[in-house]
PDB file of C-alpha atoms in Angstrom:
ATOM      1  CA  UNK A   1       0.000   0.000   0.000  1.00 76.00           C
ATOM      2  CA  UNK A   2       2.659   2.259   0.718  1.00 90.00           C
ATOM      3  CA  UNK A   3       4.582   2.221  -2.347  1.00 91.00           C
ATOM      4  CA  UNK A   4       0.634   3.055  -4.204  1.00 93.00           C
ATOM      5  CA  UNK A   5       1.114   6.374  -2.292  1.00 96.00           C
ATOM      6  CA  UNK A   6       4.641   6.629  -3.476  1.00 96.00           C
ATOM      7  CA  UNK A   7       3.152   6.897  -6.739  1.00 97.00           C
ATOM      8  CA  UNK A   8       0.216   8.920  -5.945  1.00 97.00           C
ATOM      9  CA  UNK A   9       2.742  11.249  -4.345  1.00 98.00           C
ATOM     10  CA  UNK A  10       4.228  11.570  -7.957  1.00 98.00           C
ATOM     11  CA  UNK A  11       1.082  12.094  -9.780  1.00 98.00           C
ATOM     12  CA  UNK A  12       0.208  14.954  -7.240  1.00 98.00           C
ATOM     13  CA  UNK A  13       3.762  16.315  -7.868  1.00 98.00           C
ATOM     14  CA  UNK A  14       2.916  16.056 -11.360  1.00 98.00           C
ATOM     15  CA  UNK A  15      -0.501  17.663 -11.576  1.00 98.00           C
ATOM     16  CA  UNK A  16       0.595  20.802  -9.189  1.00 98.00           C
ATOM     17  CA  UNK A  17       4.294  21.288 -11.223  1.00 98.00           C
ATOM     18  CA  UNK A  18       1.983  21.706 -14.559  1.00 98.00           C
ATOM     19  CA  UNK A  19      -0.344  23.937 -12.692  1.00 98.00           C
ATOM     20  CA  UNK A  20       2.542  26.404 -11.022  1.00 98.00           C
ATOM     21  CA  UNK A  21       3.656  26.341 -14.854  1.00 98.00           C
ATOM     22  CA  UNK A  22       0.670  27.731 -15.942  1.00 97.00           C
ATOM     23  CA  UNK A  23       0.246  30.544 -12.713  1.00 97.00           C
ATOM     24  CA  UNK A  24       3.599  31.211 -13.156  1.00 96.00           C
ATOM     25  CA  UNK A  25       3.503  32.606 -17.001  1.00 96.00           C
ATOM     26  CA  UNK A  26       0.191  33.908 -17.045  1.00 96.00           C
ATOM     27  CA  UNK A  27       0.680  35.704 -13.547  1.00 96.00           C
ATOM     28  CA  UNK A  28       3.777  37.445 -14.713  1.00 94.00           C
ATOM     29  CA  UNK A  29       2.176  38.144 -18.226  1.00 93.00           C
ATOM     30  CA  UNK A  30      -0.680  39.793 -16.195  1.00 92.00           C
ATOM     31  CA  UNK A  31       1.534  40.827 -13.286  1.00 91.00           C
ATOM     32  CA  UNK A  32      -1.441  38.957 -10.872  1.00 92.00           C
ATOM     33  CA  UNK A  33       0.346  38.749  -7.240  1.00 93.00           C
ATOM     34  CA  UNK A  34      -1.904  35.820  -6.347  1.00 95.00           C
ATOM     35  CA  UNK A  35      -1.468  34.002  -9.631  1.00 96.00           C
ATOM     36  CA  UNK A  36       2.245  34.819  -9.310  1.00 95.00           C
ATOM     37  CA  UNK A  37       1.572  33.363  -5.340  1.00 96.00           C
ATOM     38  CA  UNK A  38       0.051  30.219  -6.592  1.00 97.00           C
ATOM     39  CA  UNK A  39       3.014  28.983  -8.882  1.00 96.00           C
ATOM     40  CA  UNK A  40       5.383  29.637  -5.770  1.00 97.00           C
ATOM     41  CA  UNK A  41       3.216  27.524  -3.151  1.00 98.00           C
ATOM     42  CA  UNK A  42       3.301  25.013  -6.266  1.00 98.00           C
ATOM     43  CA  UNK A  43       7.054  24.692  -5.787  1.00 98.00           C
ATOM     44  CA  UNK A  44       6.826  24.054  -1.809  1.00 98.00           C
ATOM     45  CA  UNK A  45       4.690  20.985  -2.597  1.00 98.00           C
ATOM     46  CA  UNK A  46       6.474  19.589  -5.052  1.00 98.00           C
ATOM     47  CA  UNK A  47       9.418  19.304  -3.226  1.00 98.00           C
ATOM     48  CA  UNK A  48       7.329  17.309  -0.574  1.00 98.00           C
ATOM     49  CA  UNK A  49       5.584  15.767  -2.852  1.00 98.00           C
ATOM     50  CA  UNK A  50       8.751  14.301  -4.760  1.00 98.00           C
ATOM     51  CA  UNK A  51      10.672  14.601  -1.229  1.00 98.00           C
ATOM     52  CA  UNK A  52       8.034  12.157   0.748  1.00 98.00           C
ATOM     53  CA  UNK A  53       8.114   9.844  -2.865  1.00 98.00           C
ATOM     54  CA  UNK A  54      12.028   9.774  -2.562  1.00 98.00           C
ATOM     55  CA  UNK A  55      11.705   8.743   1.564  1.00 98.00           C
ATOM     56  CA  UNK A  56       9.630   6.050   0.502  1.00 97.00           C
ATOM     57  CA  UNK A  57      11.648   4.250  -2.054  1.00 97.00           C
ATOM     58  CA  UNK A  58      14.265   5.126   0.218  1.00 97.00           C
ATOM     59  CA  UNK A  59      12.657   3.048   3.054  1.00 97.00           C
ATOM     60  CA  UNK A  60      11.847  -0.109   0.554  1.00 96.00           C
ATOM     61  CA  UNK A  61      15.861  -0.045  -0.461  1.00 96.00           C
ATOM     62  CA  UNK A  62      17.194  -0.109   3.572  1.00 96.00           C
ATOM     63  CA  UNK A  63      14.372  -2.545   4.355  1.00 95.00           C
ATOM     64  CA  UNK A  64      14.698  -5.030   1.883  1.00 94.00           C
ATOM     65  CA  UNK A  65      11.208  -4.851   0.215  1.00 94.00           C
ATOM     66  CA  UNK A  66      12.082  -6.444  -2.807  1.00 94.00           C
ATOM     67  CA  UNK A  67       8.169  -7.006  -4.243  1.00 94.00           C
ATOM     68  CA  UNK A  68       9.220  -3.058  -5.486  1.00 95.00           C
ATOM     69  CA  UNK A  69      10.913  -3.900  -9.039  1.00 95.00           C
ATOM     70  CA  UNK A  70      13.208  -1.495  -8.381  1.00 96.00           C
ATOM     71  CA  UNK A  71      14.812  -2.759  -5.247  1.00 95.00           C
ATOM     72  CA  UNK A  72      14.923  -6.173  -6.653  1.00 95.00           C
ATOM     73  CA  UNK A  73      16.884  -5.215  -9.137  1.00 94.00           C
ATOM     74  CA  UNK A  74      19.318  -3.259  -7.373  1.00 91.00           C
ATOM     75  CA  UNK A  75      19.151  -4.404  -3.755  1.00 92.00           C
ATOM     76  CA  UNK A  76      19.691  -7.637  -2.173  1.00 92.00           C
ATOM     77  CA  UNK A  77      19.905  -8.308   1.887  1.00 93.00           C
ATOM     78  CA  UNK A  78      23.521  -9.160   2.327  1.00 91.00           C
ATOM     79  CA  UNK A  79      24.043  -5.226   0.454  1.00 91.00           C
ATOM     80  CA  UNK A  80      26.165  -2.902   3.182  1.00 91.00           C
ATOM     81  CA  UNK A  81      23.336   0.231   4.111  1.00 92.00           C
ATOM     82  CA  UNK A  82      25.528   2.600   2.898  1.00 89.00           C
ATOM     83  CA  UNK A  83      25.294   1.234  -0.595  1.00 92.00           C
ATOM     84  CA  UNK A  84      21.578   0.140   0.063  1.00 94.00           C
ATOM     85  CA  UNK A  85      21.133   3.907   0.409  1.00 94.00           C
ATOM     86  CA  UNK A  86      23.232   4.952  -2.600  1.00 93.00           C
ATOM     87  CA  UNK A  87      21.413   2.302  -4.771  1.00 93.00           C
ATOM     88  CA  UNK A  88      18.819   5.218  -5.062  1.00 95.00           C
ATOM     89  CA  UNK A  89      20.506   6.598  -7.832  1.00 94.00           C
ATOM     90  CA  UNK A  90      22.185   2.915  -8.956  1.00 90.00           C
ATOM     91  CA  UNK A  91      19.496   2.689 -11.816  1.00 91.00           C
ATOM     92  CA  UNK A  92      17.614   4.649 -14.405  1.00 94.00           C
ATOM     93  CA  UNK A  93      14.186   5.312 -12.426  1.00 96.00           C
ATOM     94  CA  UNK A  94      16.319   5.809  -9.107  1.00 96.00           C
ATOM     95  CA  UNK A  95      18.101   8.108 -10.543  1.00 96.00           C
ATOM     96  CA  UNK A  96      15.222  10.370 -12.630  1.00 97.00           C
ATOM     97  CA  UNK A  97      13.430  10.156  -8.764  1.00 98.00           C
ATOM     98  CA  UNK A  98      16.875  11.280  -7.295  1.00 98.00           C
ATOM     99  CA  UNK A  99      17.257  14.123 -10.092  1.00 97.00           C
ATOM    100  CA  UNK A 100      13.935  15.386  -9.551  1.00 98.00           C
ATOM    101  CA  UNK A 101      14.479  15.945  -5.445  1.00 98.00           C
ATOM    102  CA  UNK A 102      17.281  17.766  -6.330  1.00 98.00           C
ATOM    103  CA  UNK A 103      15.801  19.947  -8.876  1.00 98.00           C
ATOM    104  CA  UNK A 104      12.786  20.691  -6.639  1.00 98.00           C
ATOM    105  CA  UNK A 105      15.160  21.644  -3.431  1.00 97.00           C
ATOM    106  CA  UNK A 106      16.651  23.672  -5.961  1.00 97.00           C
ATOM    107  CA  UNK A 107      13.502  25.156  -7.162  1.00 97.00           C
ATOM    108  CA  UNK A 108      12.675  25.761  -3.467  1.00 97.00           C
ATOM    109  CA  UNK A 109      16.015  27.609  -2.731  1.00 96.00           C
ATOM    110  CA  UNK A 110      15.427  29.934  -5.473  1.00 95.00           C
ATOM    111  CA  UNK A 111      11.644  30.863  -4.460  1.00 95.00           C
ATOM    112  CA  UNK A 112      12.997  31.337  -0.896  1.00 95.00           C
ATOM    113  CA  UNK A 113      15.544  33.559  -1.813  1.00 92.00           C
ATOM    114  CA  UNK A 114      14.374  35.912  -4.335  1.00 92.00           C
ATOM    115  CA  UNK A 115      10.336  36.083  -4.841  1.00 89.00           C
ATOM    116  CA  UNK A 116      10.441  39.107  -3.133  1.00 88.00           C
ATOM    117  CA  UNK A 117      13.688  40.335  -4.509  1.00 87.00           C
ATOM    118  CA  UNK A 118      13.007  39.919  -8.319  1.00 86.00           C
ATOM    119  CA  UNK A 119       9.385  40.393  -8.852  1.00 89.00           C
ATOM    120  CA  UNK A 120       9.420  40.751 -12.398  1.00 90.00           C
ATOM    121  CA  UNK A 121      12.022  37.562 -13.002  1.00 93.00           C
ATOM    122  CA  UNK A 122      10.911  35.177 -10.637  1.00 95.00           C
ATOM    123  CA  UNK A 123       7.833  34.058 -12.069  1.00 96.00           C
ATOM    124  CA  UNK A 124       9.042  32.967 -15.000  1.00 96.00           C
ATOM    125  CA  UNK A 125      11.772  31.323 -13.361  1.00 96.00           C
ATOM    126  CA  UNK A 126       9.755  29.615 -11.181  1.00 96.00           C
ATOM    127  CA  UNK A 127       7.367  28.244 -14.911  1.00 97.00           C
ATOM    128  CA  UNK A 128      10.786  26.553 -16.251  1.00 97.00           C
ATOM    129  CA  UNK A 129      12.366  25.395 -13.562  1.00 97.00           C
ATOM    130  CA  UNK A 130       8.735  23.681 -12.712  1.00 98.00           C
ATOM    131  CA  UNK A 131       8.498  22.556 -16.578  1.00 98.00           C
ATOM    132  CA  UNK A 132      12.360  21.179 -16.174  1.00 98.00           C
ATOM    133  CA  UNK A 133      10.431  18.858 -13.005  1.00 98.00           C
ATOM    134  CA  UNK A 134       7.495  18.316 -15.395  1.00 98.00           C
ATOM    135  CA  UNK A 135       9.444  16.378 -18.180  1.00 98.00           C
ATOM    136  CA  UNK A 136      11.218  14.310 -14.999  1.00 98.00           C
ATOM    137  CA  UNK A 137       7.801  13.321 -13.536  1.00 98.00           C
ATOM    138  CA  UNK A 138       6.102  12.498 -16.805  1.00 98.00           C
ATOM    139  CA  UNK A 139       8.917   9.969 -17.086  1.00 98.00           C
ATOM    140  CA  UNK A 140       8.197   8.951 -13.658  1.00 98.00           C
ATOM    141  CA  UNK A 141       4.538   8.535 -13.898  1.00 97.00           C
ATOM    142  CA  UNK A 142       4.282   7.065 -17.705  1.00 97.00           C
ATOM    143  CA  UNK A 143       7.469   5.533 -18.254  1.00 95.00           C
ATOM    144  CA  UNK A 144       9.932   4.002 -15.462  1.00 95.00           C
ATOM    145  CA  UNK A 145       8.026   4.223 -12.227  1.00 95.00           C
ATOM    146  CA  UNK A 146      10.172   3.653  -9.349  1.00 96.00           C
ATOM    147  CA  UNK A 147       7.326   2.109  -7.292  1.00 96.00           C
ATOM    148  CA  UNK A 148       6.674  -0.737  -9.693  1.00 95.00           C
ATOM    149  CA  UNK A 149       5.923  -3.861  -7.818  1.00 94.00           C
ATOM    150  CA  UNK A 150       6.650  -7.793  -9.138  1.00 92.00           C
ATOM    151  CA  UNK A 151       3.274  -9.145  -7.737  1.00 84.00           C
ATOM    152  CA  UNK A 152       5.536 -12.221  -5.771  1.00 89.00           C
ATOM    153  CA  UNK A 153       7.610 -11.238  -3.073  1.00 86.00           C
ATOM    154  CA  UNK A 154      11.031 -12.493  -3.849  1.00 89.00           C
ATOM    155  CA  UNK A 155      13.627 -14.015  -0.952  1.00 85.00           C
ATOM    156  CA  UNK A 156      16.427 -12.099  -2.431  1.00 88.00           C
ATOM    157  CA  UNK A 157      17.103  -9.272  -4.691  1.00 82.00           C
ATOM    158  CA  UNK A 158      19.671  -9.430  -8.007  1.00 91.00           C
ATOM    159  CA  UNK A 159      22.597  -7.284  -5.858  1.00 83.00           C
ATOM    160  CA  UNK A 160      24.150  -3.638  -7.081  1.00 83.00           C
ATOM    161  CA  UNK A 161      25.948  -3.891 -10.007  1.00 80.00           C
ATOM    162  CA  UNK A 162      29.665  -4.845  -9.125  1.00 79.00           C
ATOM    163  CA  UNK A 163      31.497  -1.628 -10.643  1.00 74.00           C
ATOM    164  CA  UNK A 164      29.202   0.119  -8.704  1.00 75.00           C
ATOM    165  CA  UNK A 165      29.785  -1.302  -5.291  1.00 81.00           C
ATOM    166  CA  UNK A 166      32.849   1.168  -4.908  1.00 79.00           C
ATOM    167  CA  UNK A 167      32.829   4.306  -2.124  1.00 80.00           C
ATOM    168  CA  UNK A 168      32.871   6.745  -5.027  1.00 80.00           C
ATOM    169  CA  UNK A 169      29.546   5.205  -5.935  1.00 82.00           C
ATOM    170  CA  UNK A 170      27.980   7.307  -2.506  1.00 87.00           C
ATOM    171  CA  UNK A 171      28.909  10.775  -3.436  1.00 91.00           C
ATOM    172  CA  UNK A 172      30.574  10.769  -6.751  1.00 88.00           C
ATOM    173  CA  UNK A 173      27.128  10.460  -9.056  1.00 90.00           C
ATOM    174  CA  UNK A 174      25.825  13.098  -6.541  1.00 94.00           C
ATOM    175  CA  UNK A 175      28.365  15.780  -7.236  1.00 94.00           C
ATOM    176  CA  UNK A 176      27.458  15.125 -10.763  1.00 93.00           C
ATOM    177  CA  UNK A 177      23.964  15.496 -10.372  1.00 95.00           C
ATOM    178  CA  UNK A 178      24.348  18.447  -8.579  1.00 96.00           C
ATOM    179  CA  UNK A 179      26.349  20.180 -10.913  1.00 94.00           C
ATOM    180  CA  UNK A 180      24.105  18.952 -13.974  1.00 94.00           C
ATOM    181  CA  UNK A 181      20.838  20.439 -12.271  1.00 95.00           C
ATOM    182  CA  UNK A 182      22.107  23.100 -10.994  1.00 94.00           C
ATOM    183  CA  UNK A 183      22.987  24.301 -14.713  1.00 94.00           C
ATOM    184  CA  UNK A 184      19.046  24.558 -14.866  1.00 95.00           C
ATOM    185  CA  UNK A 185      19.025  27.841 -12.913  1.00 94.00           C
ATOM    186  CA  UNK A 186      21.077  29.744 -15.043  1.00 93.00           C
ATOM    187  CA  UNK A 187      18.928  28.508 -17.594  1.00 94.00           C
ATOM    188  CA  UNK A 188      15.799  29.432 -16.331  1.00 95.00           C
ATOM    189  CA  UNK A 189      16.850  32.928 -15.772  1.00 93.00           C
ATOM    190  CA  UNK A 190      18.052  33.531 -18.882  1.00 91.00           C
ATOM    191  CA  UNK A 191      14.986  32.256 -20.681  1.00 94.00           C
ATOM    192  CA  UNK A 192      12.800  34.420 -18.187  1.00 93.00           C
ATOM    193  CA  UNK A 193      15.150  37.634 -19.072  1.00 90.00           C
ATOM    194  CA  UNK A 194      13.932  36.822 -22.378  1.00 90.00           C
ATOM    195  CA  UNK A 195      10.357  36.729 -21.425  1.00 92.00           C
ATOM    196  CA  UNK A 196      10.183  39.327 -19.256  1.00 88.00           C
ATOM    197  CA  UNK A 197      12.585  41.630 -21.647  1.00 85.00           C
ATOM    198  CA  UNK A 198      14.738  42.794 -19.050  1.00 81.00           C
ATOM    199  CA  UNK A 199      18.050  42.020 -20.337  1.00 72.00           C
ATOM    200  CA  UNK A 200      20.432  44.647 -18.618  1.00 72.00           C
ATOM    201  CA  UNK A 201      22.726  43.275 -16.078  1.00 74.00           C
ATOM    202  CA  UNK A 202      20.319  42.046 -13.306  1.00 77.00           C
ATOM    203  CA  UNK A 203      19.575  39.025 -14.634  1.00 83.00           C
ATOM    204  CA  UNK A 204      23.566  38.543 -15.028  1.00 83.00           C
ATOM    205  CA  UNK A 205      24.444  38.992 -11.189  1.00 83.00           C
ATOM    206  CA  UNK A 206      22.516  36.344  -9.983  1.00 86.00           C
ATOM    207  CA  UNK A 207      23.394  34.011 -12.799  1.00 89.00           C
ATOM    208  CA  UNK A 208      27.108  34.361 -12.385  1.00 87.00           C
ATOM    209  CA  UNK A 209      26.557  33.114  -8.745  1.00 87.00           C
ATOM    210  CA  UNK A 210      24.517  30.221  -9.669  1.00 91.00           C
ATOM    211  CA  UNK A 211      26.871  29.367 -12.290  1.00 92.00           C
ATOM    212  CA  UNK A 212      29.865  28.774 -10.398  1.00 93.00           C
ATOM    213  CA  UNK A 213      27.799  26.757  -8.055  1.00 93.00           C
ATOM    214  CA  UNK A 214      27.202  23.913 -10.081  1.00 93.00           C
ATOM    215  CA  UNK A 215      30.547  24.493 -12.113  1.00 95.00           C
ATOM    216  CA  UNK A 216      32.300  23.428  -8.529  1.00 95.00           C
ATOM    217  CA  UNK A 217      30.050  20.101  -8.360  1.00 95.00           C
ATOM    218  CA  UNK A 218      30.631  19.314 -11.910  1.00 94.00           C
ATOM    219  CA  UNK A 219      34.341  19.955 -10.876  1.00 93.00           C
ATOM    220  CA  UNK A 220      34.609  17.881  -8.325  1.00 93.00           C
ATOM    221  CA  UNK A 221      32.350  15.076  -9.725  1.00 90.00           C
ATOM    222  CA  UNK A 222      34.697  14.374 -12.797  1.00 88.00           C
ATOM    223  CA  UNK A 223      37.484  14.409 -10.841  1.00 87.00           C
ATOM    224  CA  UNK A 224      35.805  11.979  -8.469  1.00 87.00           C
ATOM    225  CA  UNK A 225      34.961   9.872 -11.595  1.00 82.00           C
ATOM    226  CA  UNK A 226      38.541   9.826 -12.731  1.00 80.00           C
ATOM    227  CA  UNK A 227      39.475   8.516  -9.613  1.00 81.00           C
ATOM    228  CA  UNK A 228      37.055   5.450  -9.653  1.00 77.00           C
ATOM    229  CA  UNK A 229      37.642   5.256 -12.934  1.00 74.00           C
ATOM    230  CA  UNK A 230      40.959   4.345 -11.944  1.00 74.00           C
ATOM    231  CA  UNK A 231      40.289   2.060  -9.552  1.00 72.00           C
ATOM    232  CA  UNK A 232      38.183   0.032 -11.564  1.00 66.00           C
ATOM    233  CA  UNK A 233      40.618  -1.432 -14.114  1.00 56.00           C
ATOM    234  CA  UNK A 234      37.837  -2.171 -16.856  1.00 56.00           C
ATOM    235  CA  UNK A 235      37.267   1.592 -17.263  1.00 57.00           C
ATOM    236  CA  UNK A 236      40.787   2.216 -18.716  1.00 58.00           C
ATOM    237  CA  UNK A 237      42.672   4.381 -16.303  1.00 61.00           C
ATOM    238  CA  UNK A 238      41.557   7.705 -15.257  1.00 61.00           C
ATOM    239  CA  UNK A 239      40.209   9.170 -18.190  1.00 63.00           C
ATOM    240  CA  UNK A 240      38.995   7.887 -21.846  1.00 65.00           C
ATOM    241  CA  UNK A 241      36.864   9.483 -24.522  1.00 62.00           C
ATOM    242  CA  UNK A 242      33.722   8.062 -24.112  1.00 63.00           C
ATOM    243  CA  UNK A 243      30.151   9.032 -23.683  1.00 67.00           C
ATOM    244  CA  UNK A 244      30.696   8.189 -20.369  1.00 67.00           C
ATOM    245  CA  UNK A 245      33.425  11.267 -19.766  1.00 68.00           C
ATOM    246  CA  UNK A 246      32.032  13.332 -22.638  1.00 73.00           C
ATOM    247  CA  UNK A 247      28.498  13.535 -20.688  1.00 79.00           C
ATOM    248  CA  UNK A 248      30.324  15.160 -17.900  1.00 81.00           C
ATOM    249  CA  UNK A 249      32.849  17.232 -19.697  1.00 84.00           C
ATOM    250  CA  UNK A 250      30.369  18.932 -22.329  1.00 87.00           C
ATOM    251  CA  UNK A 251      28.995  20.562 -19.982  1.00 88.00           C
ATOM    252  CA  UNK A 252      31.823  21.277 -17.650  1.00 91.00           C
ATOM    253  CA  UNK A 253      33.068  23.349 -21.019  1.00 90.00           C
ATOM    254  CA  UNK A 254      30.287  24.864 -21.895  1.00 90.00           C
ATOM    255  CA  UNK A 255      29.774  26.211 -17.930  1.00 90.00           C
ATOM    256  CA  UNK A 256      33.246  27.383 -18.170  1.00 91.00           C
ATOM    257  CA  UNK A 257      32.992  29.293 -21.476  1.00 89.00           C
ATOM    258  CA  UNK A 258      29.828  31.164 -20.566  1.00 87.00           C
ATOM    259  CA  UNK A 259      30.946  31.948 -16.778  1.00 88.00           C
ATOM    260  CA  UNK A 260      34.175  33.952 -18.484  1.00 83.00           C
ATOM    261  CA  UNK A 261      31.503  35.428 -21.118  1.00 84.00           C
ATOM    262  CA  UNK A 262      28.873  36.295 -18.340  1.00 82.00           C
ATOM    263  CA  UNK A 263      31.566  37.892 -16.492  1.00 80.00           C
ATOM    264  CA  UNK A 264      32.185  40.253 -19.816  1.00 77.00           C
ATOM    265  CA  UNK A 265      28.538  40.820 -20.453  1.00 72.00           C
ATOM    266  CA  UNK A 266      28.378  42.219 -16.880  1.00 68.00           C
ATOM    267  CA  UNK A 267      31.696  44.660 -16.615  1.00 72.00           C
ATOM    268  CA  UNK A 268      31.489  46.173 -20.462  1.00 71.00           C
ATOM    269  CA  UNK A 269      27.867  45.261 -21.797  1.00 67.00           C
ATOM    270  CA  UNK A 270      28.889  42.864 -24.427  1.00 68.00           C
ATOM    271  CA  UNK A 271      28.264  39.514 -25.475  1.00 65.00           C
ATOM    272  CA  UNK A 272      24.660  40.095 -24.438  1.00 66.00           C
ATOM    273  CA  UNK A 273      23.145  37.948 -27.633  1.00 66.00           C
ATOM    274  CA  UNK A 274      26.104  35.154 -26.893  1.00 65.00           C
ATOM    275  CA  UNK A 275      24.791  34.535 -23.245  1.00 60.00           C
TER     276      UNK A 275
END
């Protein structure tokens, strides 16, 4: 029964992410304070929607309930906690649950800090970053739902997969995923700059910040990788050119190229268009 609610609690996160969308544009199109109001409170449930969803499947992996498809196939009872607990974000629908938490305590940092601050900004920041969590829980809901349940109630689950039962596997994926979500907010202001056509320099300041943010997890993370990668002998030492490293380093490129061109845009004016 529990793991039902799990997925009820995504379905709710779901229906309320597509409705703050909706406040959120039309309130700062009409500049509507309750609208506007409405799309924030839409963010503070989310993140307990997806936050109570994430305790749950959290609670089936360090309690061995392997009738959840999930934990069967990633769990098994002689597993060490500390990998039970990492084994969250050990397969695909783990890790799109995982993803969205972070997003939405994101999302919820960002409301917190500047809804008051940047009234003109903030609602549209608050519609993308909630329709970046809508395309993660329509994959949640429709496609790879965590809570999926066998039906039988297995004696043992199929175990973590070997190369993954490494330390690196508890915080290494994490600094990763931090740095890749955390790329959304500089997004998300940039495309509500656009909407909201204020394109001087205020939009800039706060996006330098939140750039370097997630440039230091992305940092960290692929040097973390390189590391296991290292350790593990079937990855090739601590670096090849795969999609495996290029997934990372893209992005750890691109981050760097526009912090140095942010940083331009903001002392002489220029490169407005580029960022």
């Amino acid at each position: 029964m529990i793991f039902d609610i799990g997925y009820i609690l995504l379905v709710a996160a779901l229906i309320l992410a597509v409705f703050g969308i909706i406040t959120g544009f039309v309130g700062g199109q009409r500049r509507h304070v309750a609208l506007i109001d409405s799309s924030f409170h839409a963010v503070y449930a989310v993140a307990a929607l997806v936050g109570m969803a994430a305790i749950i499947l959290w609670y089936a992996l360090l309690t061995d309930k392997f009738q959840v498809k999930y934990v069967w196939g990633h769990s098994e009872r002689a597993l060490p906690t500390f990998y039970k607990f990492a084994a969250l974000w050990g397969g695909q629908a783990g890790s799109l649950l995982f993803w969205t938490l972070i997003l939405s305590i994101f999302s919820v940092a960002l409301v917190t800090a500047y809804r008051r601050q940047y009234t003109a900004l903030m609602p549209y920041v608050n519609s993308v970053m909630l329709a970046t969590s809508t395309f993660f829980l329509v994959l949640l809901v429709f496609a790879v739902n965590p809570f999926e349940q066998l039906g039988v109630i297995p004696a043992d689950g199929q175990g973590l997969e070997p190369l993954l039962q490494n330390y690196w596997m508890v915080i290494h994926p994490v600094m990763l995923y931090l740095g890749y979500v955390g790329m959304t907010i500089p997004f998300a202001f940039a495309v509500a700059a656009l909407m909201s056509k204020k394109l001087g320099v205020e939009w800039v300041r706060i996006v330098r910040r939140w750039t370097l943010v997630p440039w230091v997890f992305l940092s960290a993370g692929i040097l973390m990788g390189s590391q296991w990668a290292y350790m593990e002998l079937g990855w090739g030492g601590y670096w090849a050119w795969d999609p495996v490293e290029n997934a990372s380093f893209l992005p750890w490129l691109t981050a760097t190229g526009f912090l140095h061109s942010i940083l331009i845009q903001e002392r002489r004016g220029i490169l407005k268009v580029w960022n």
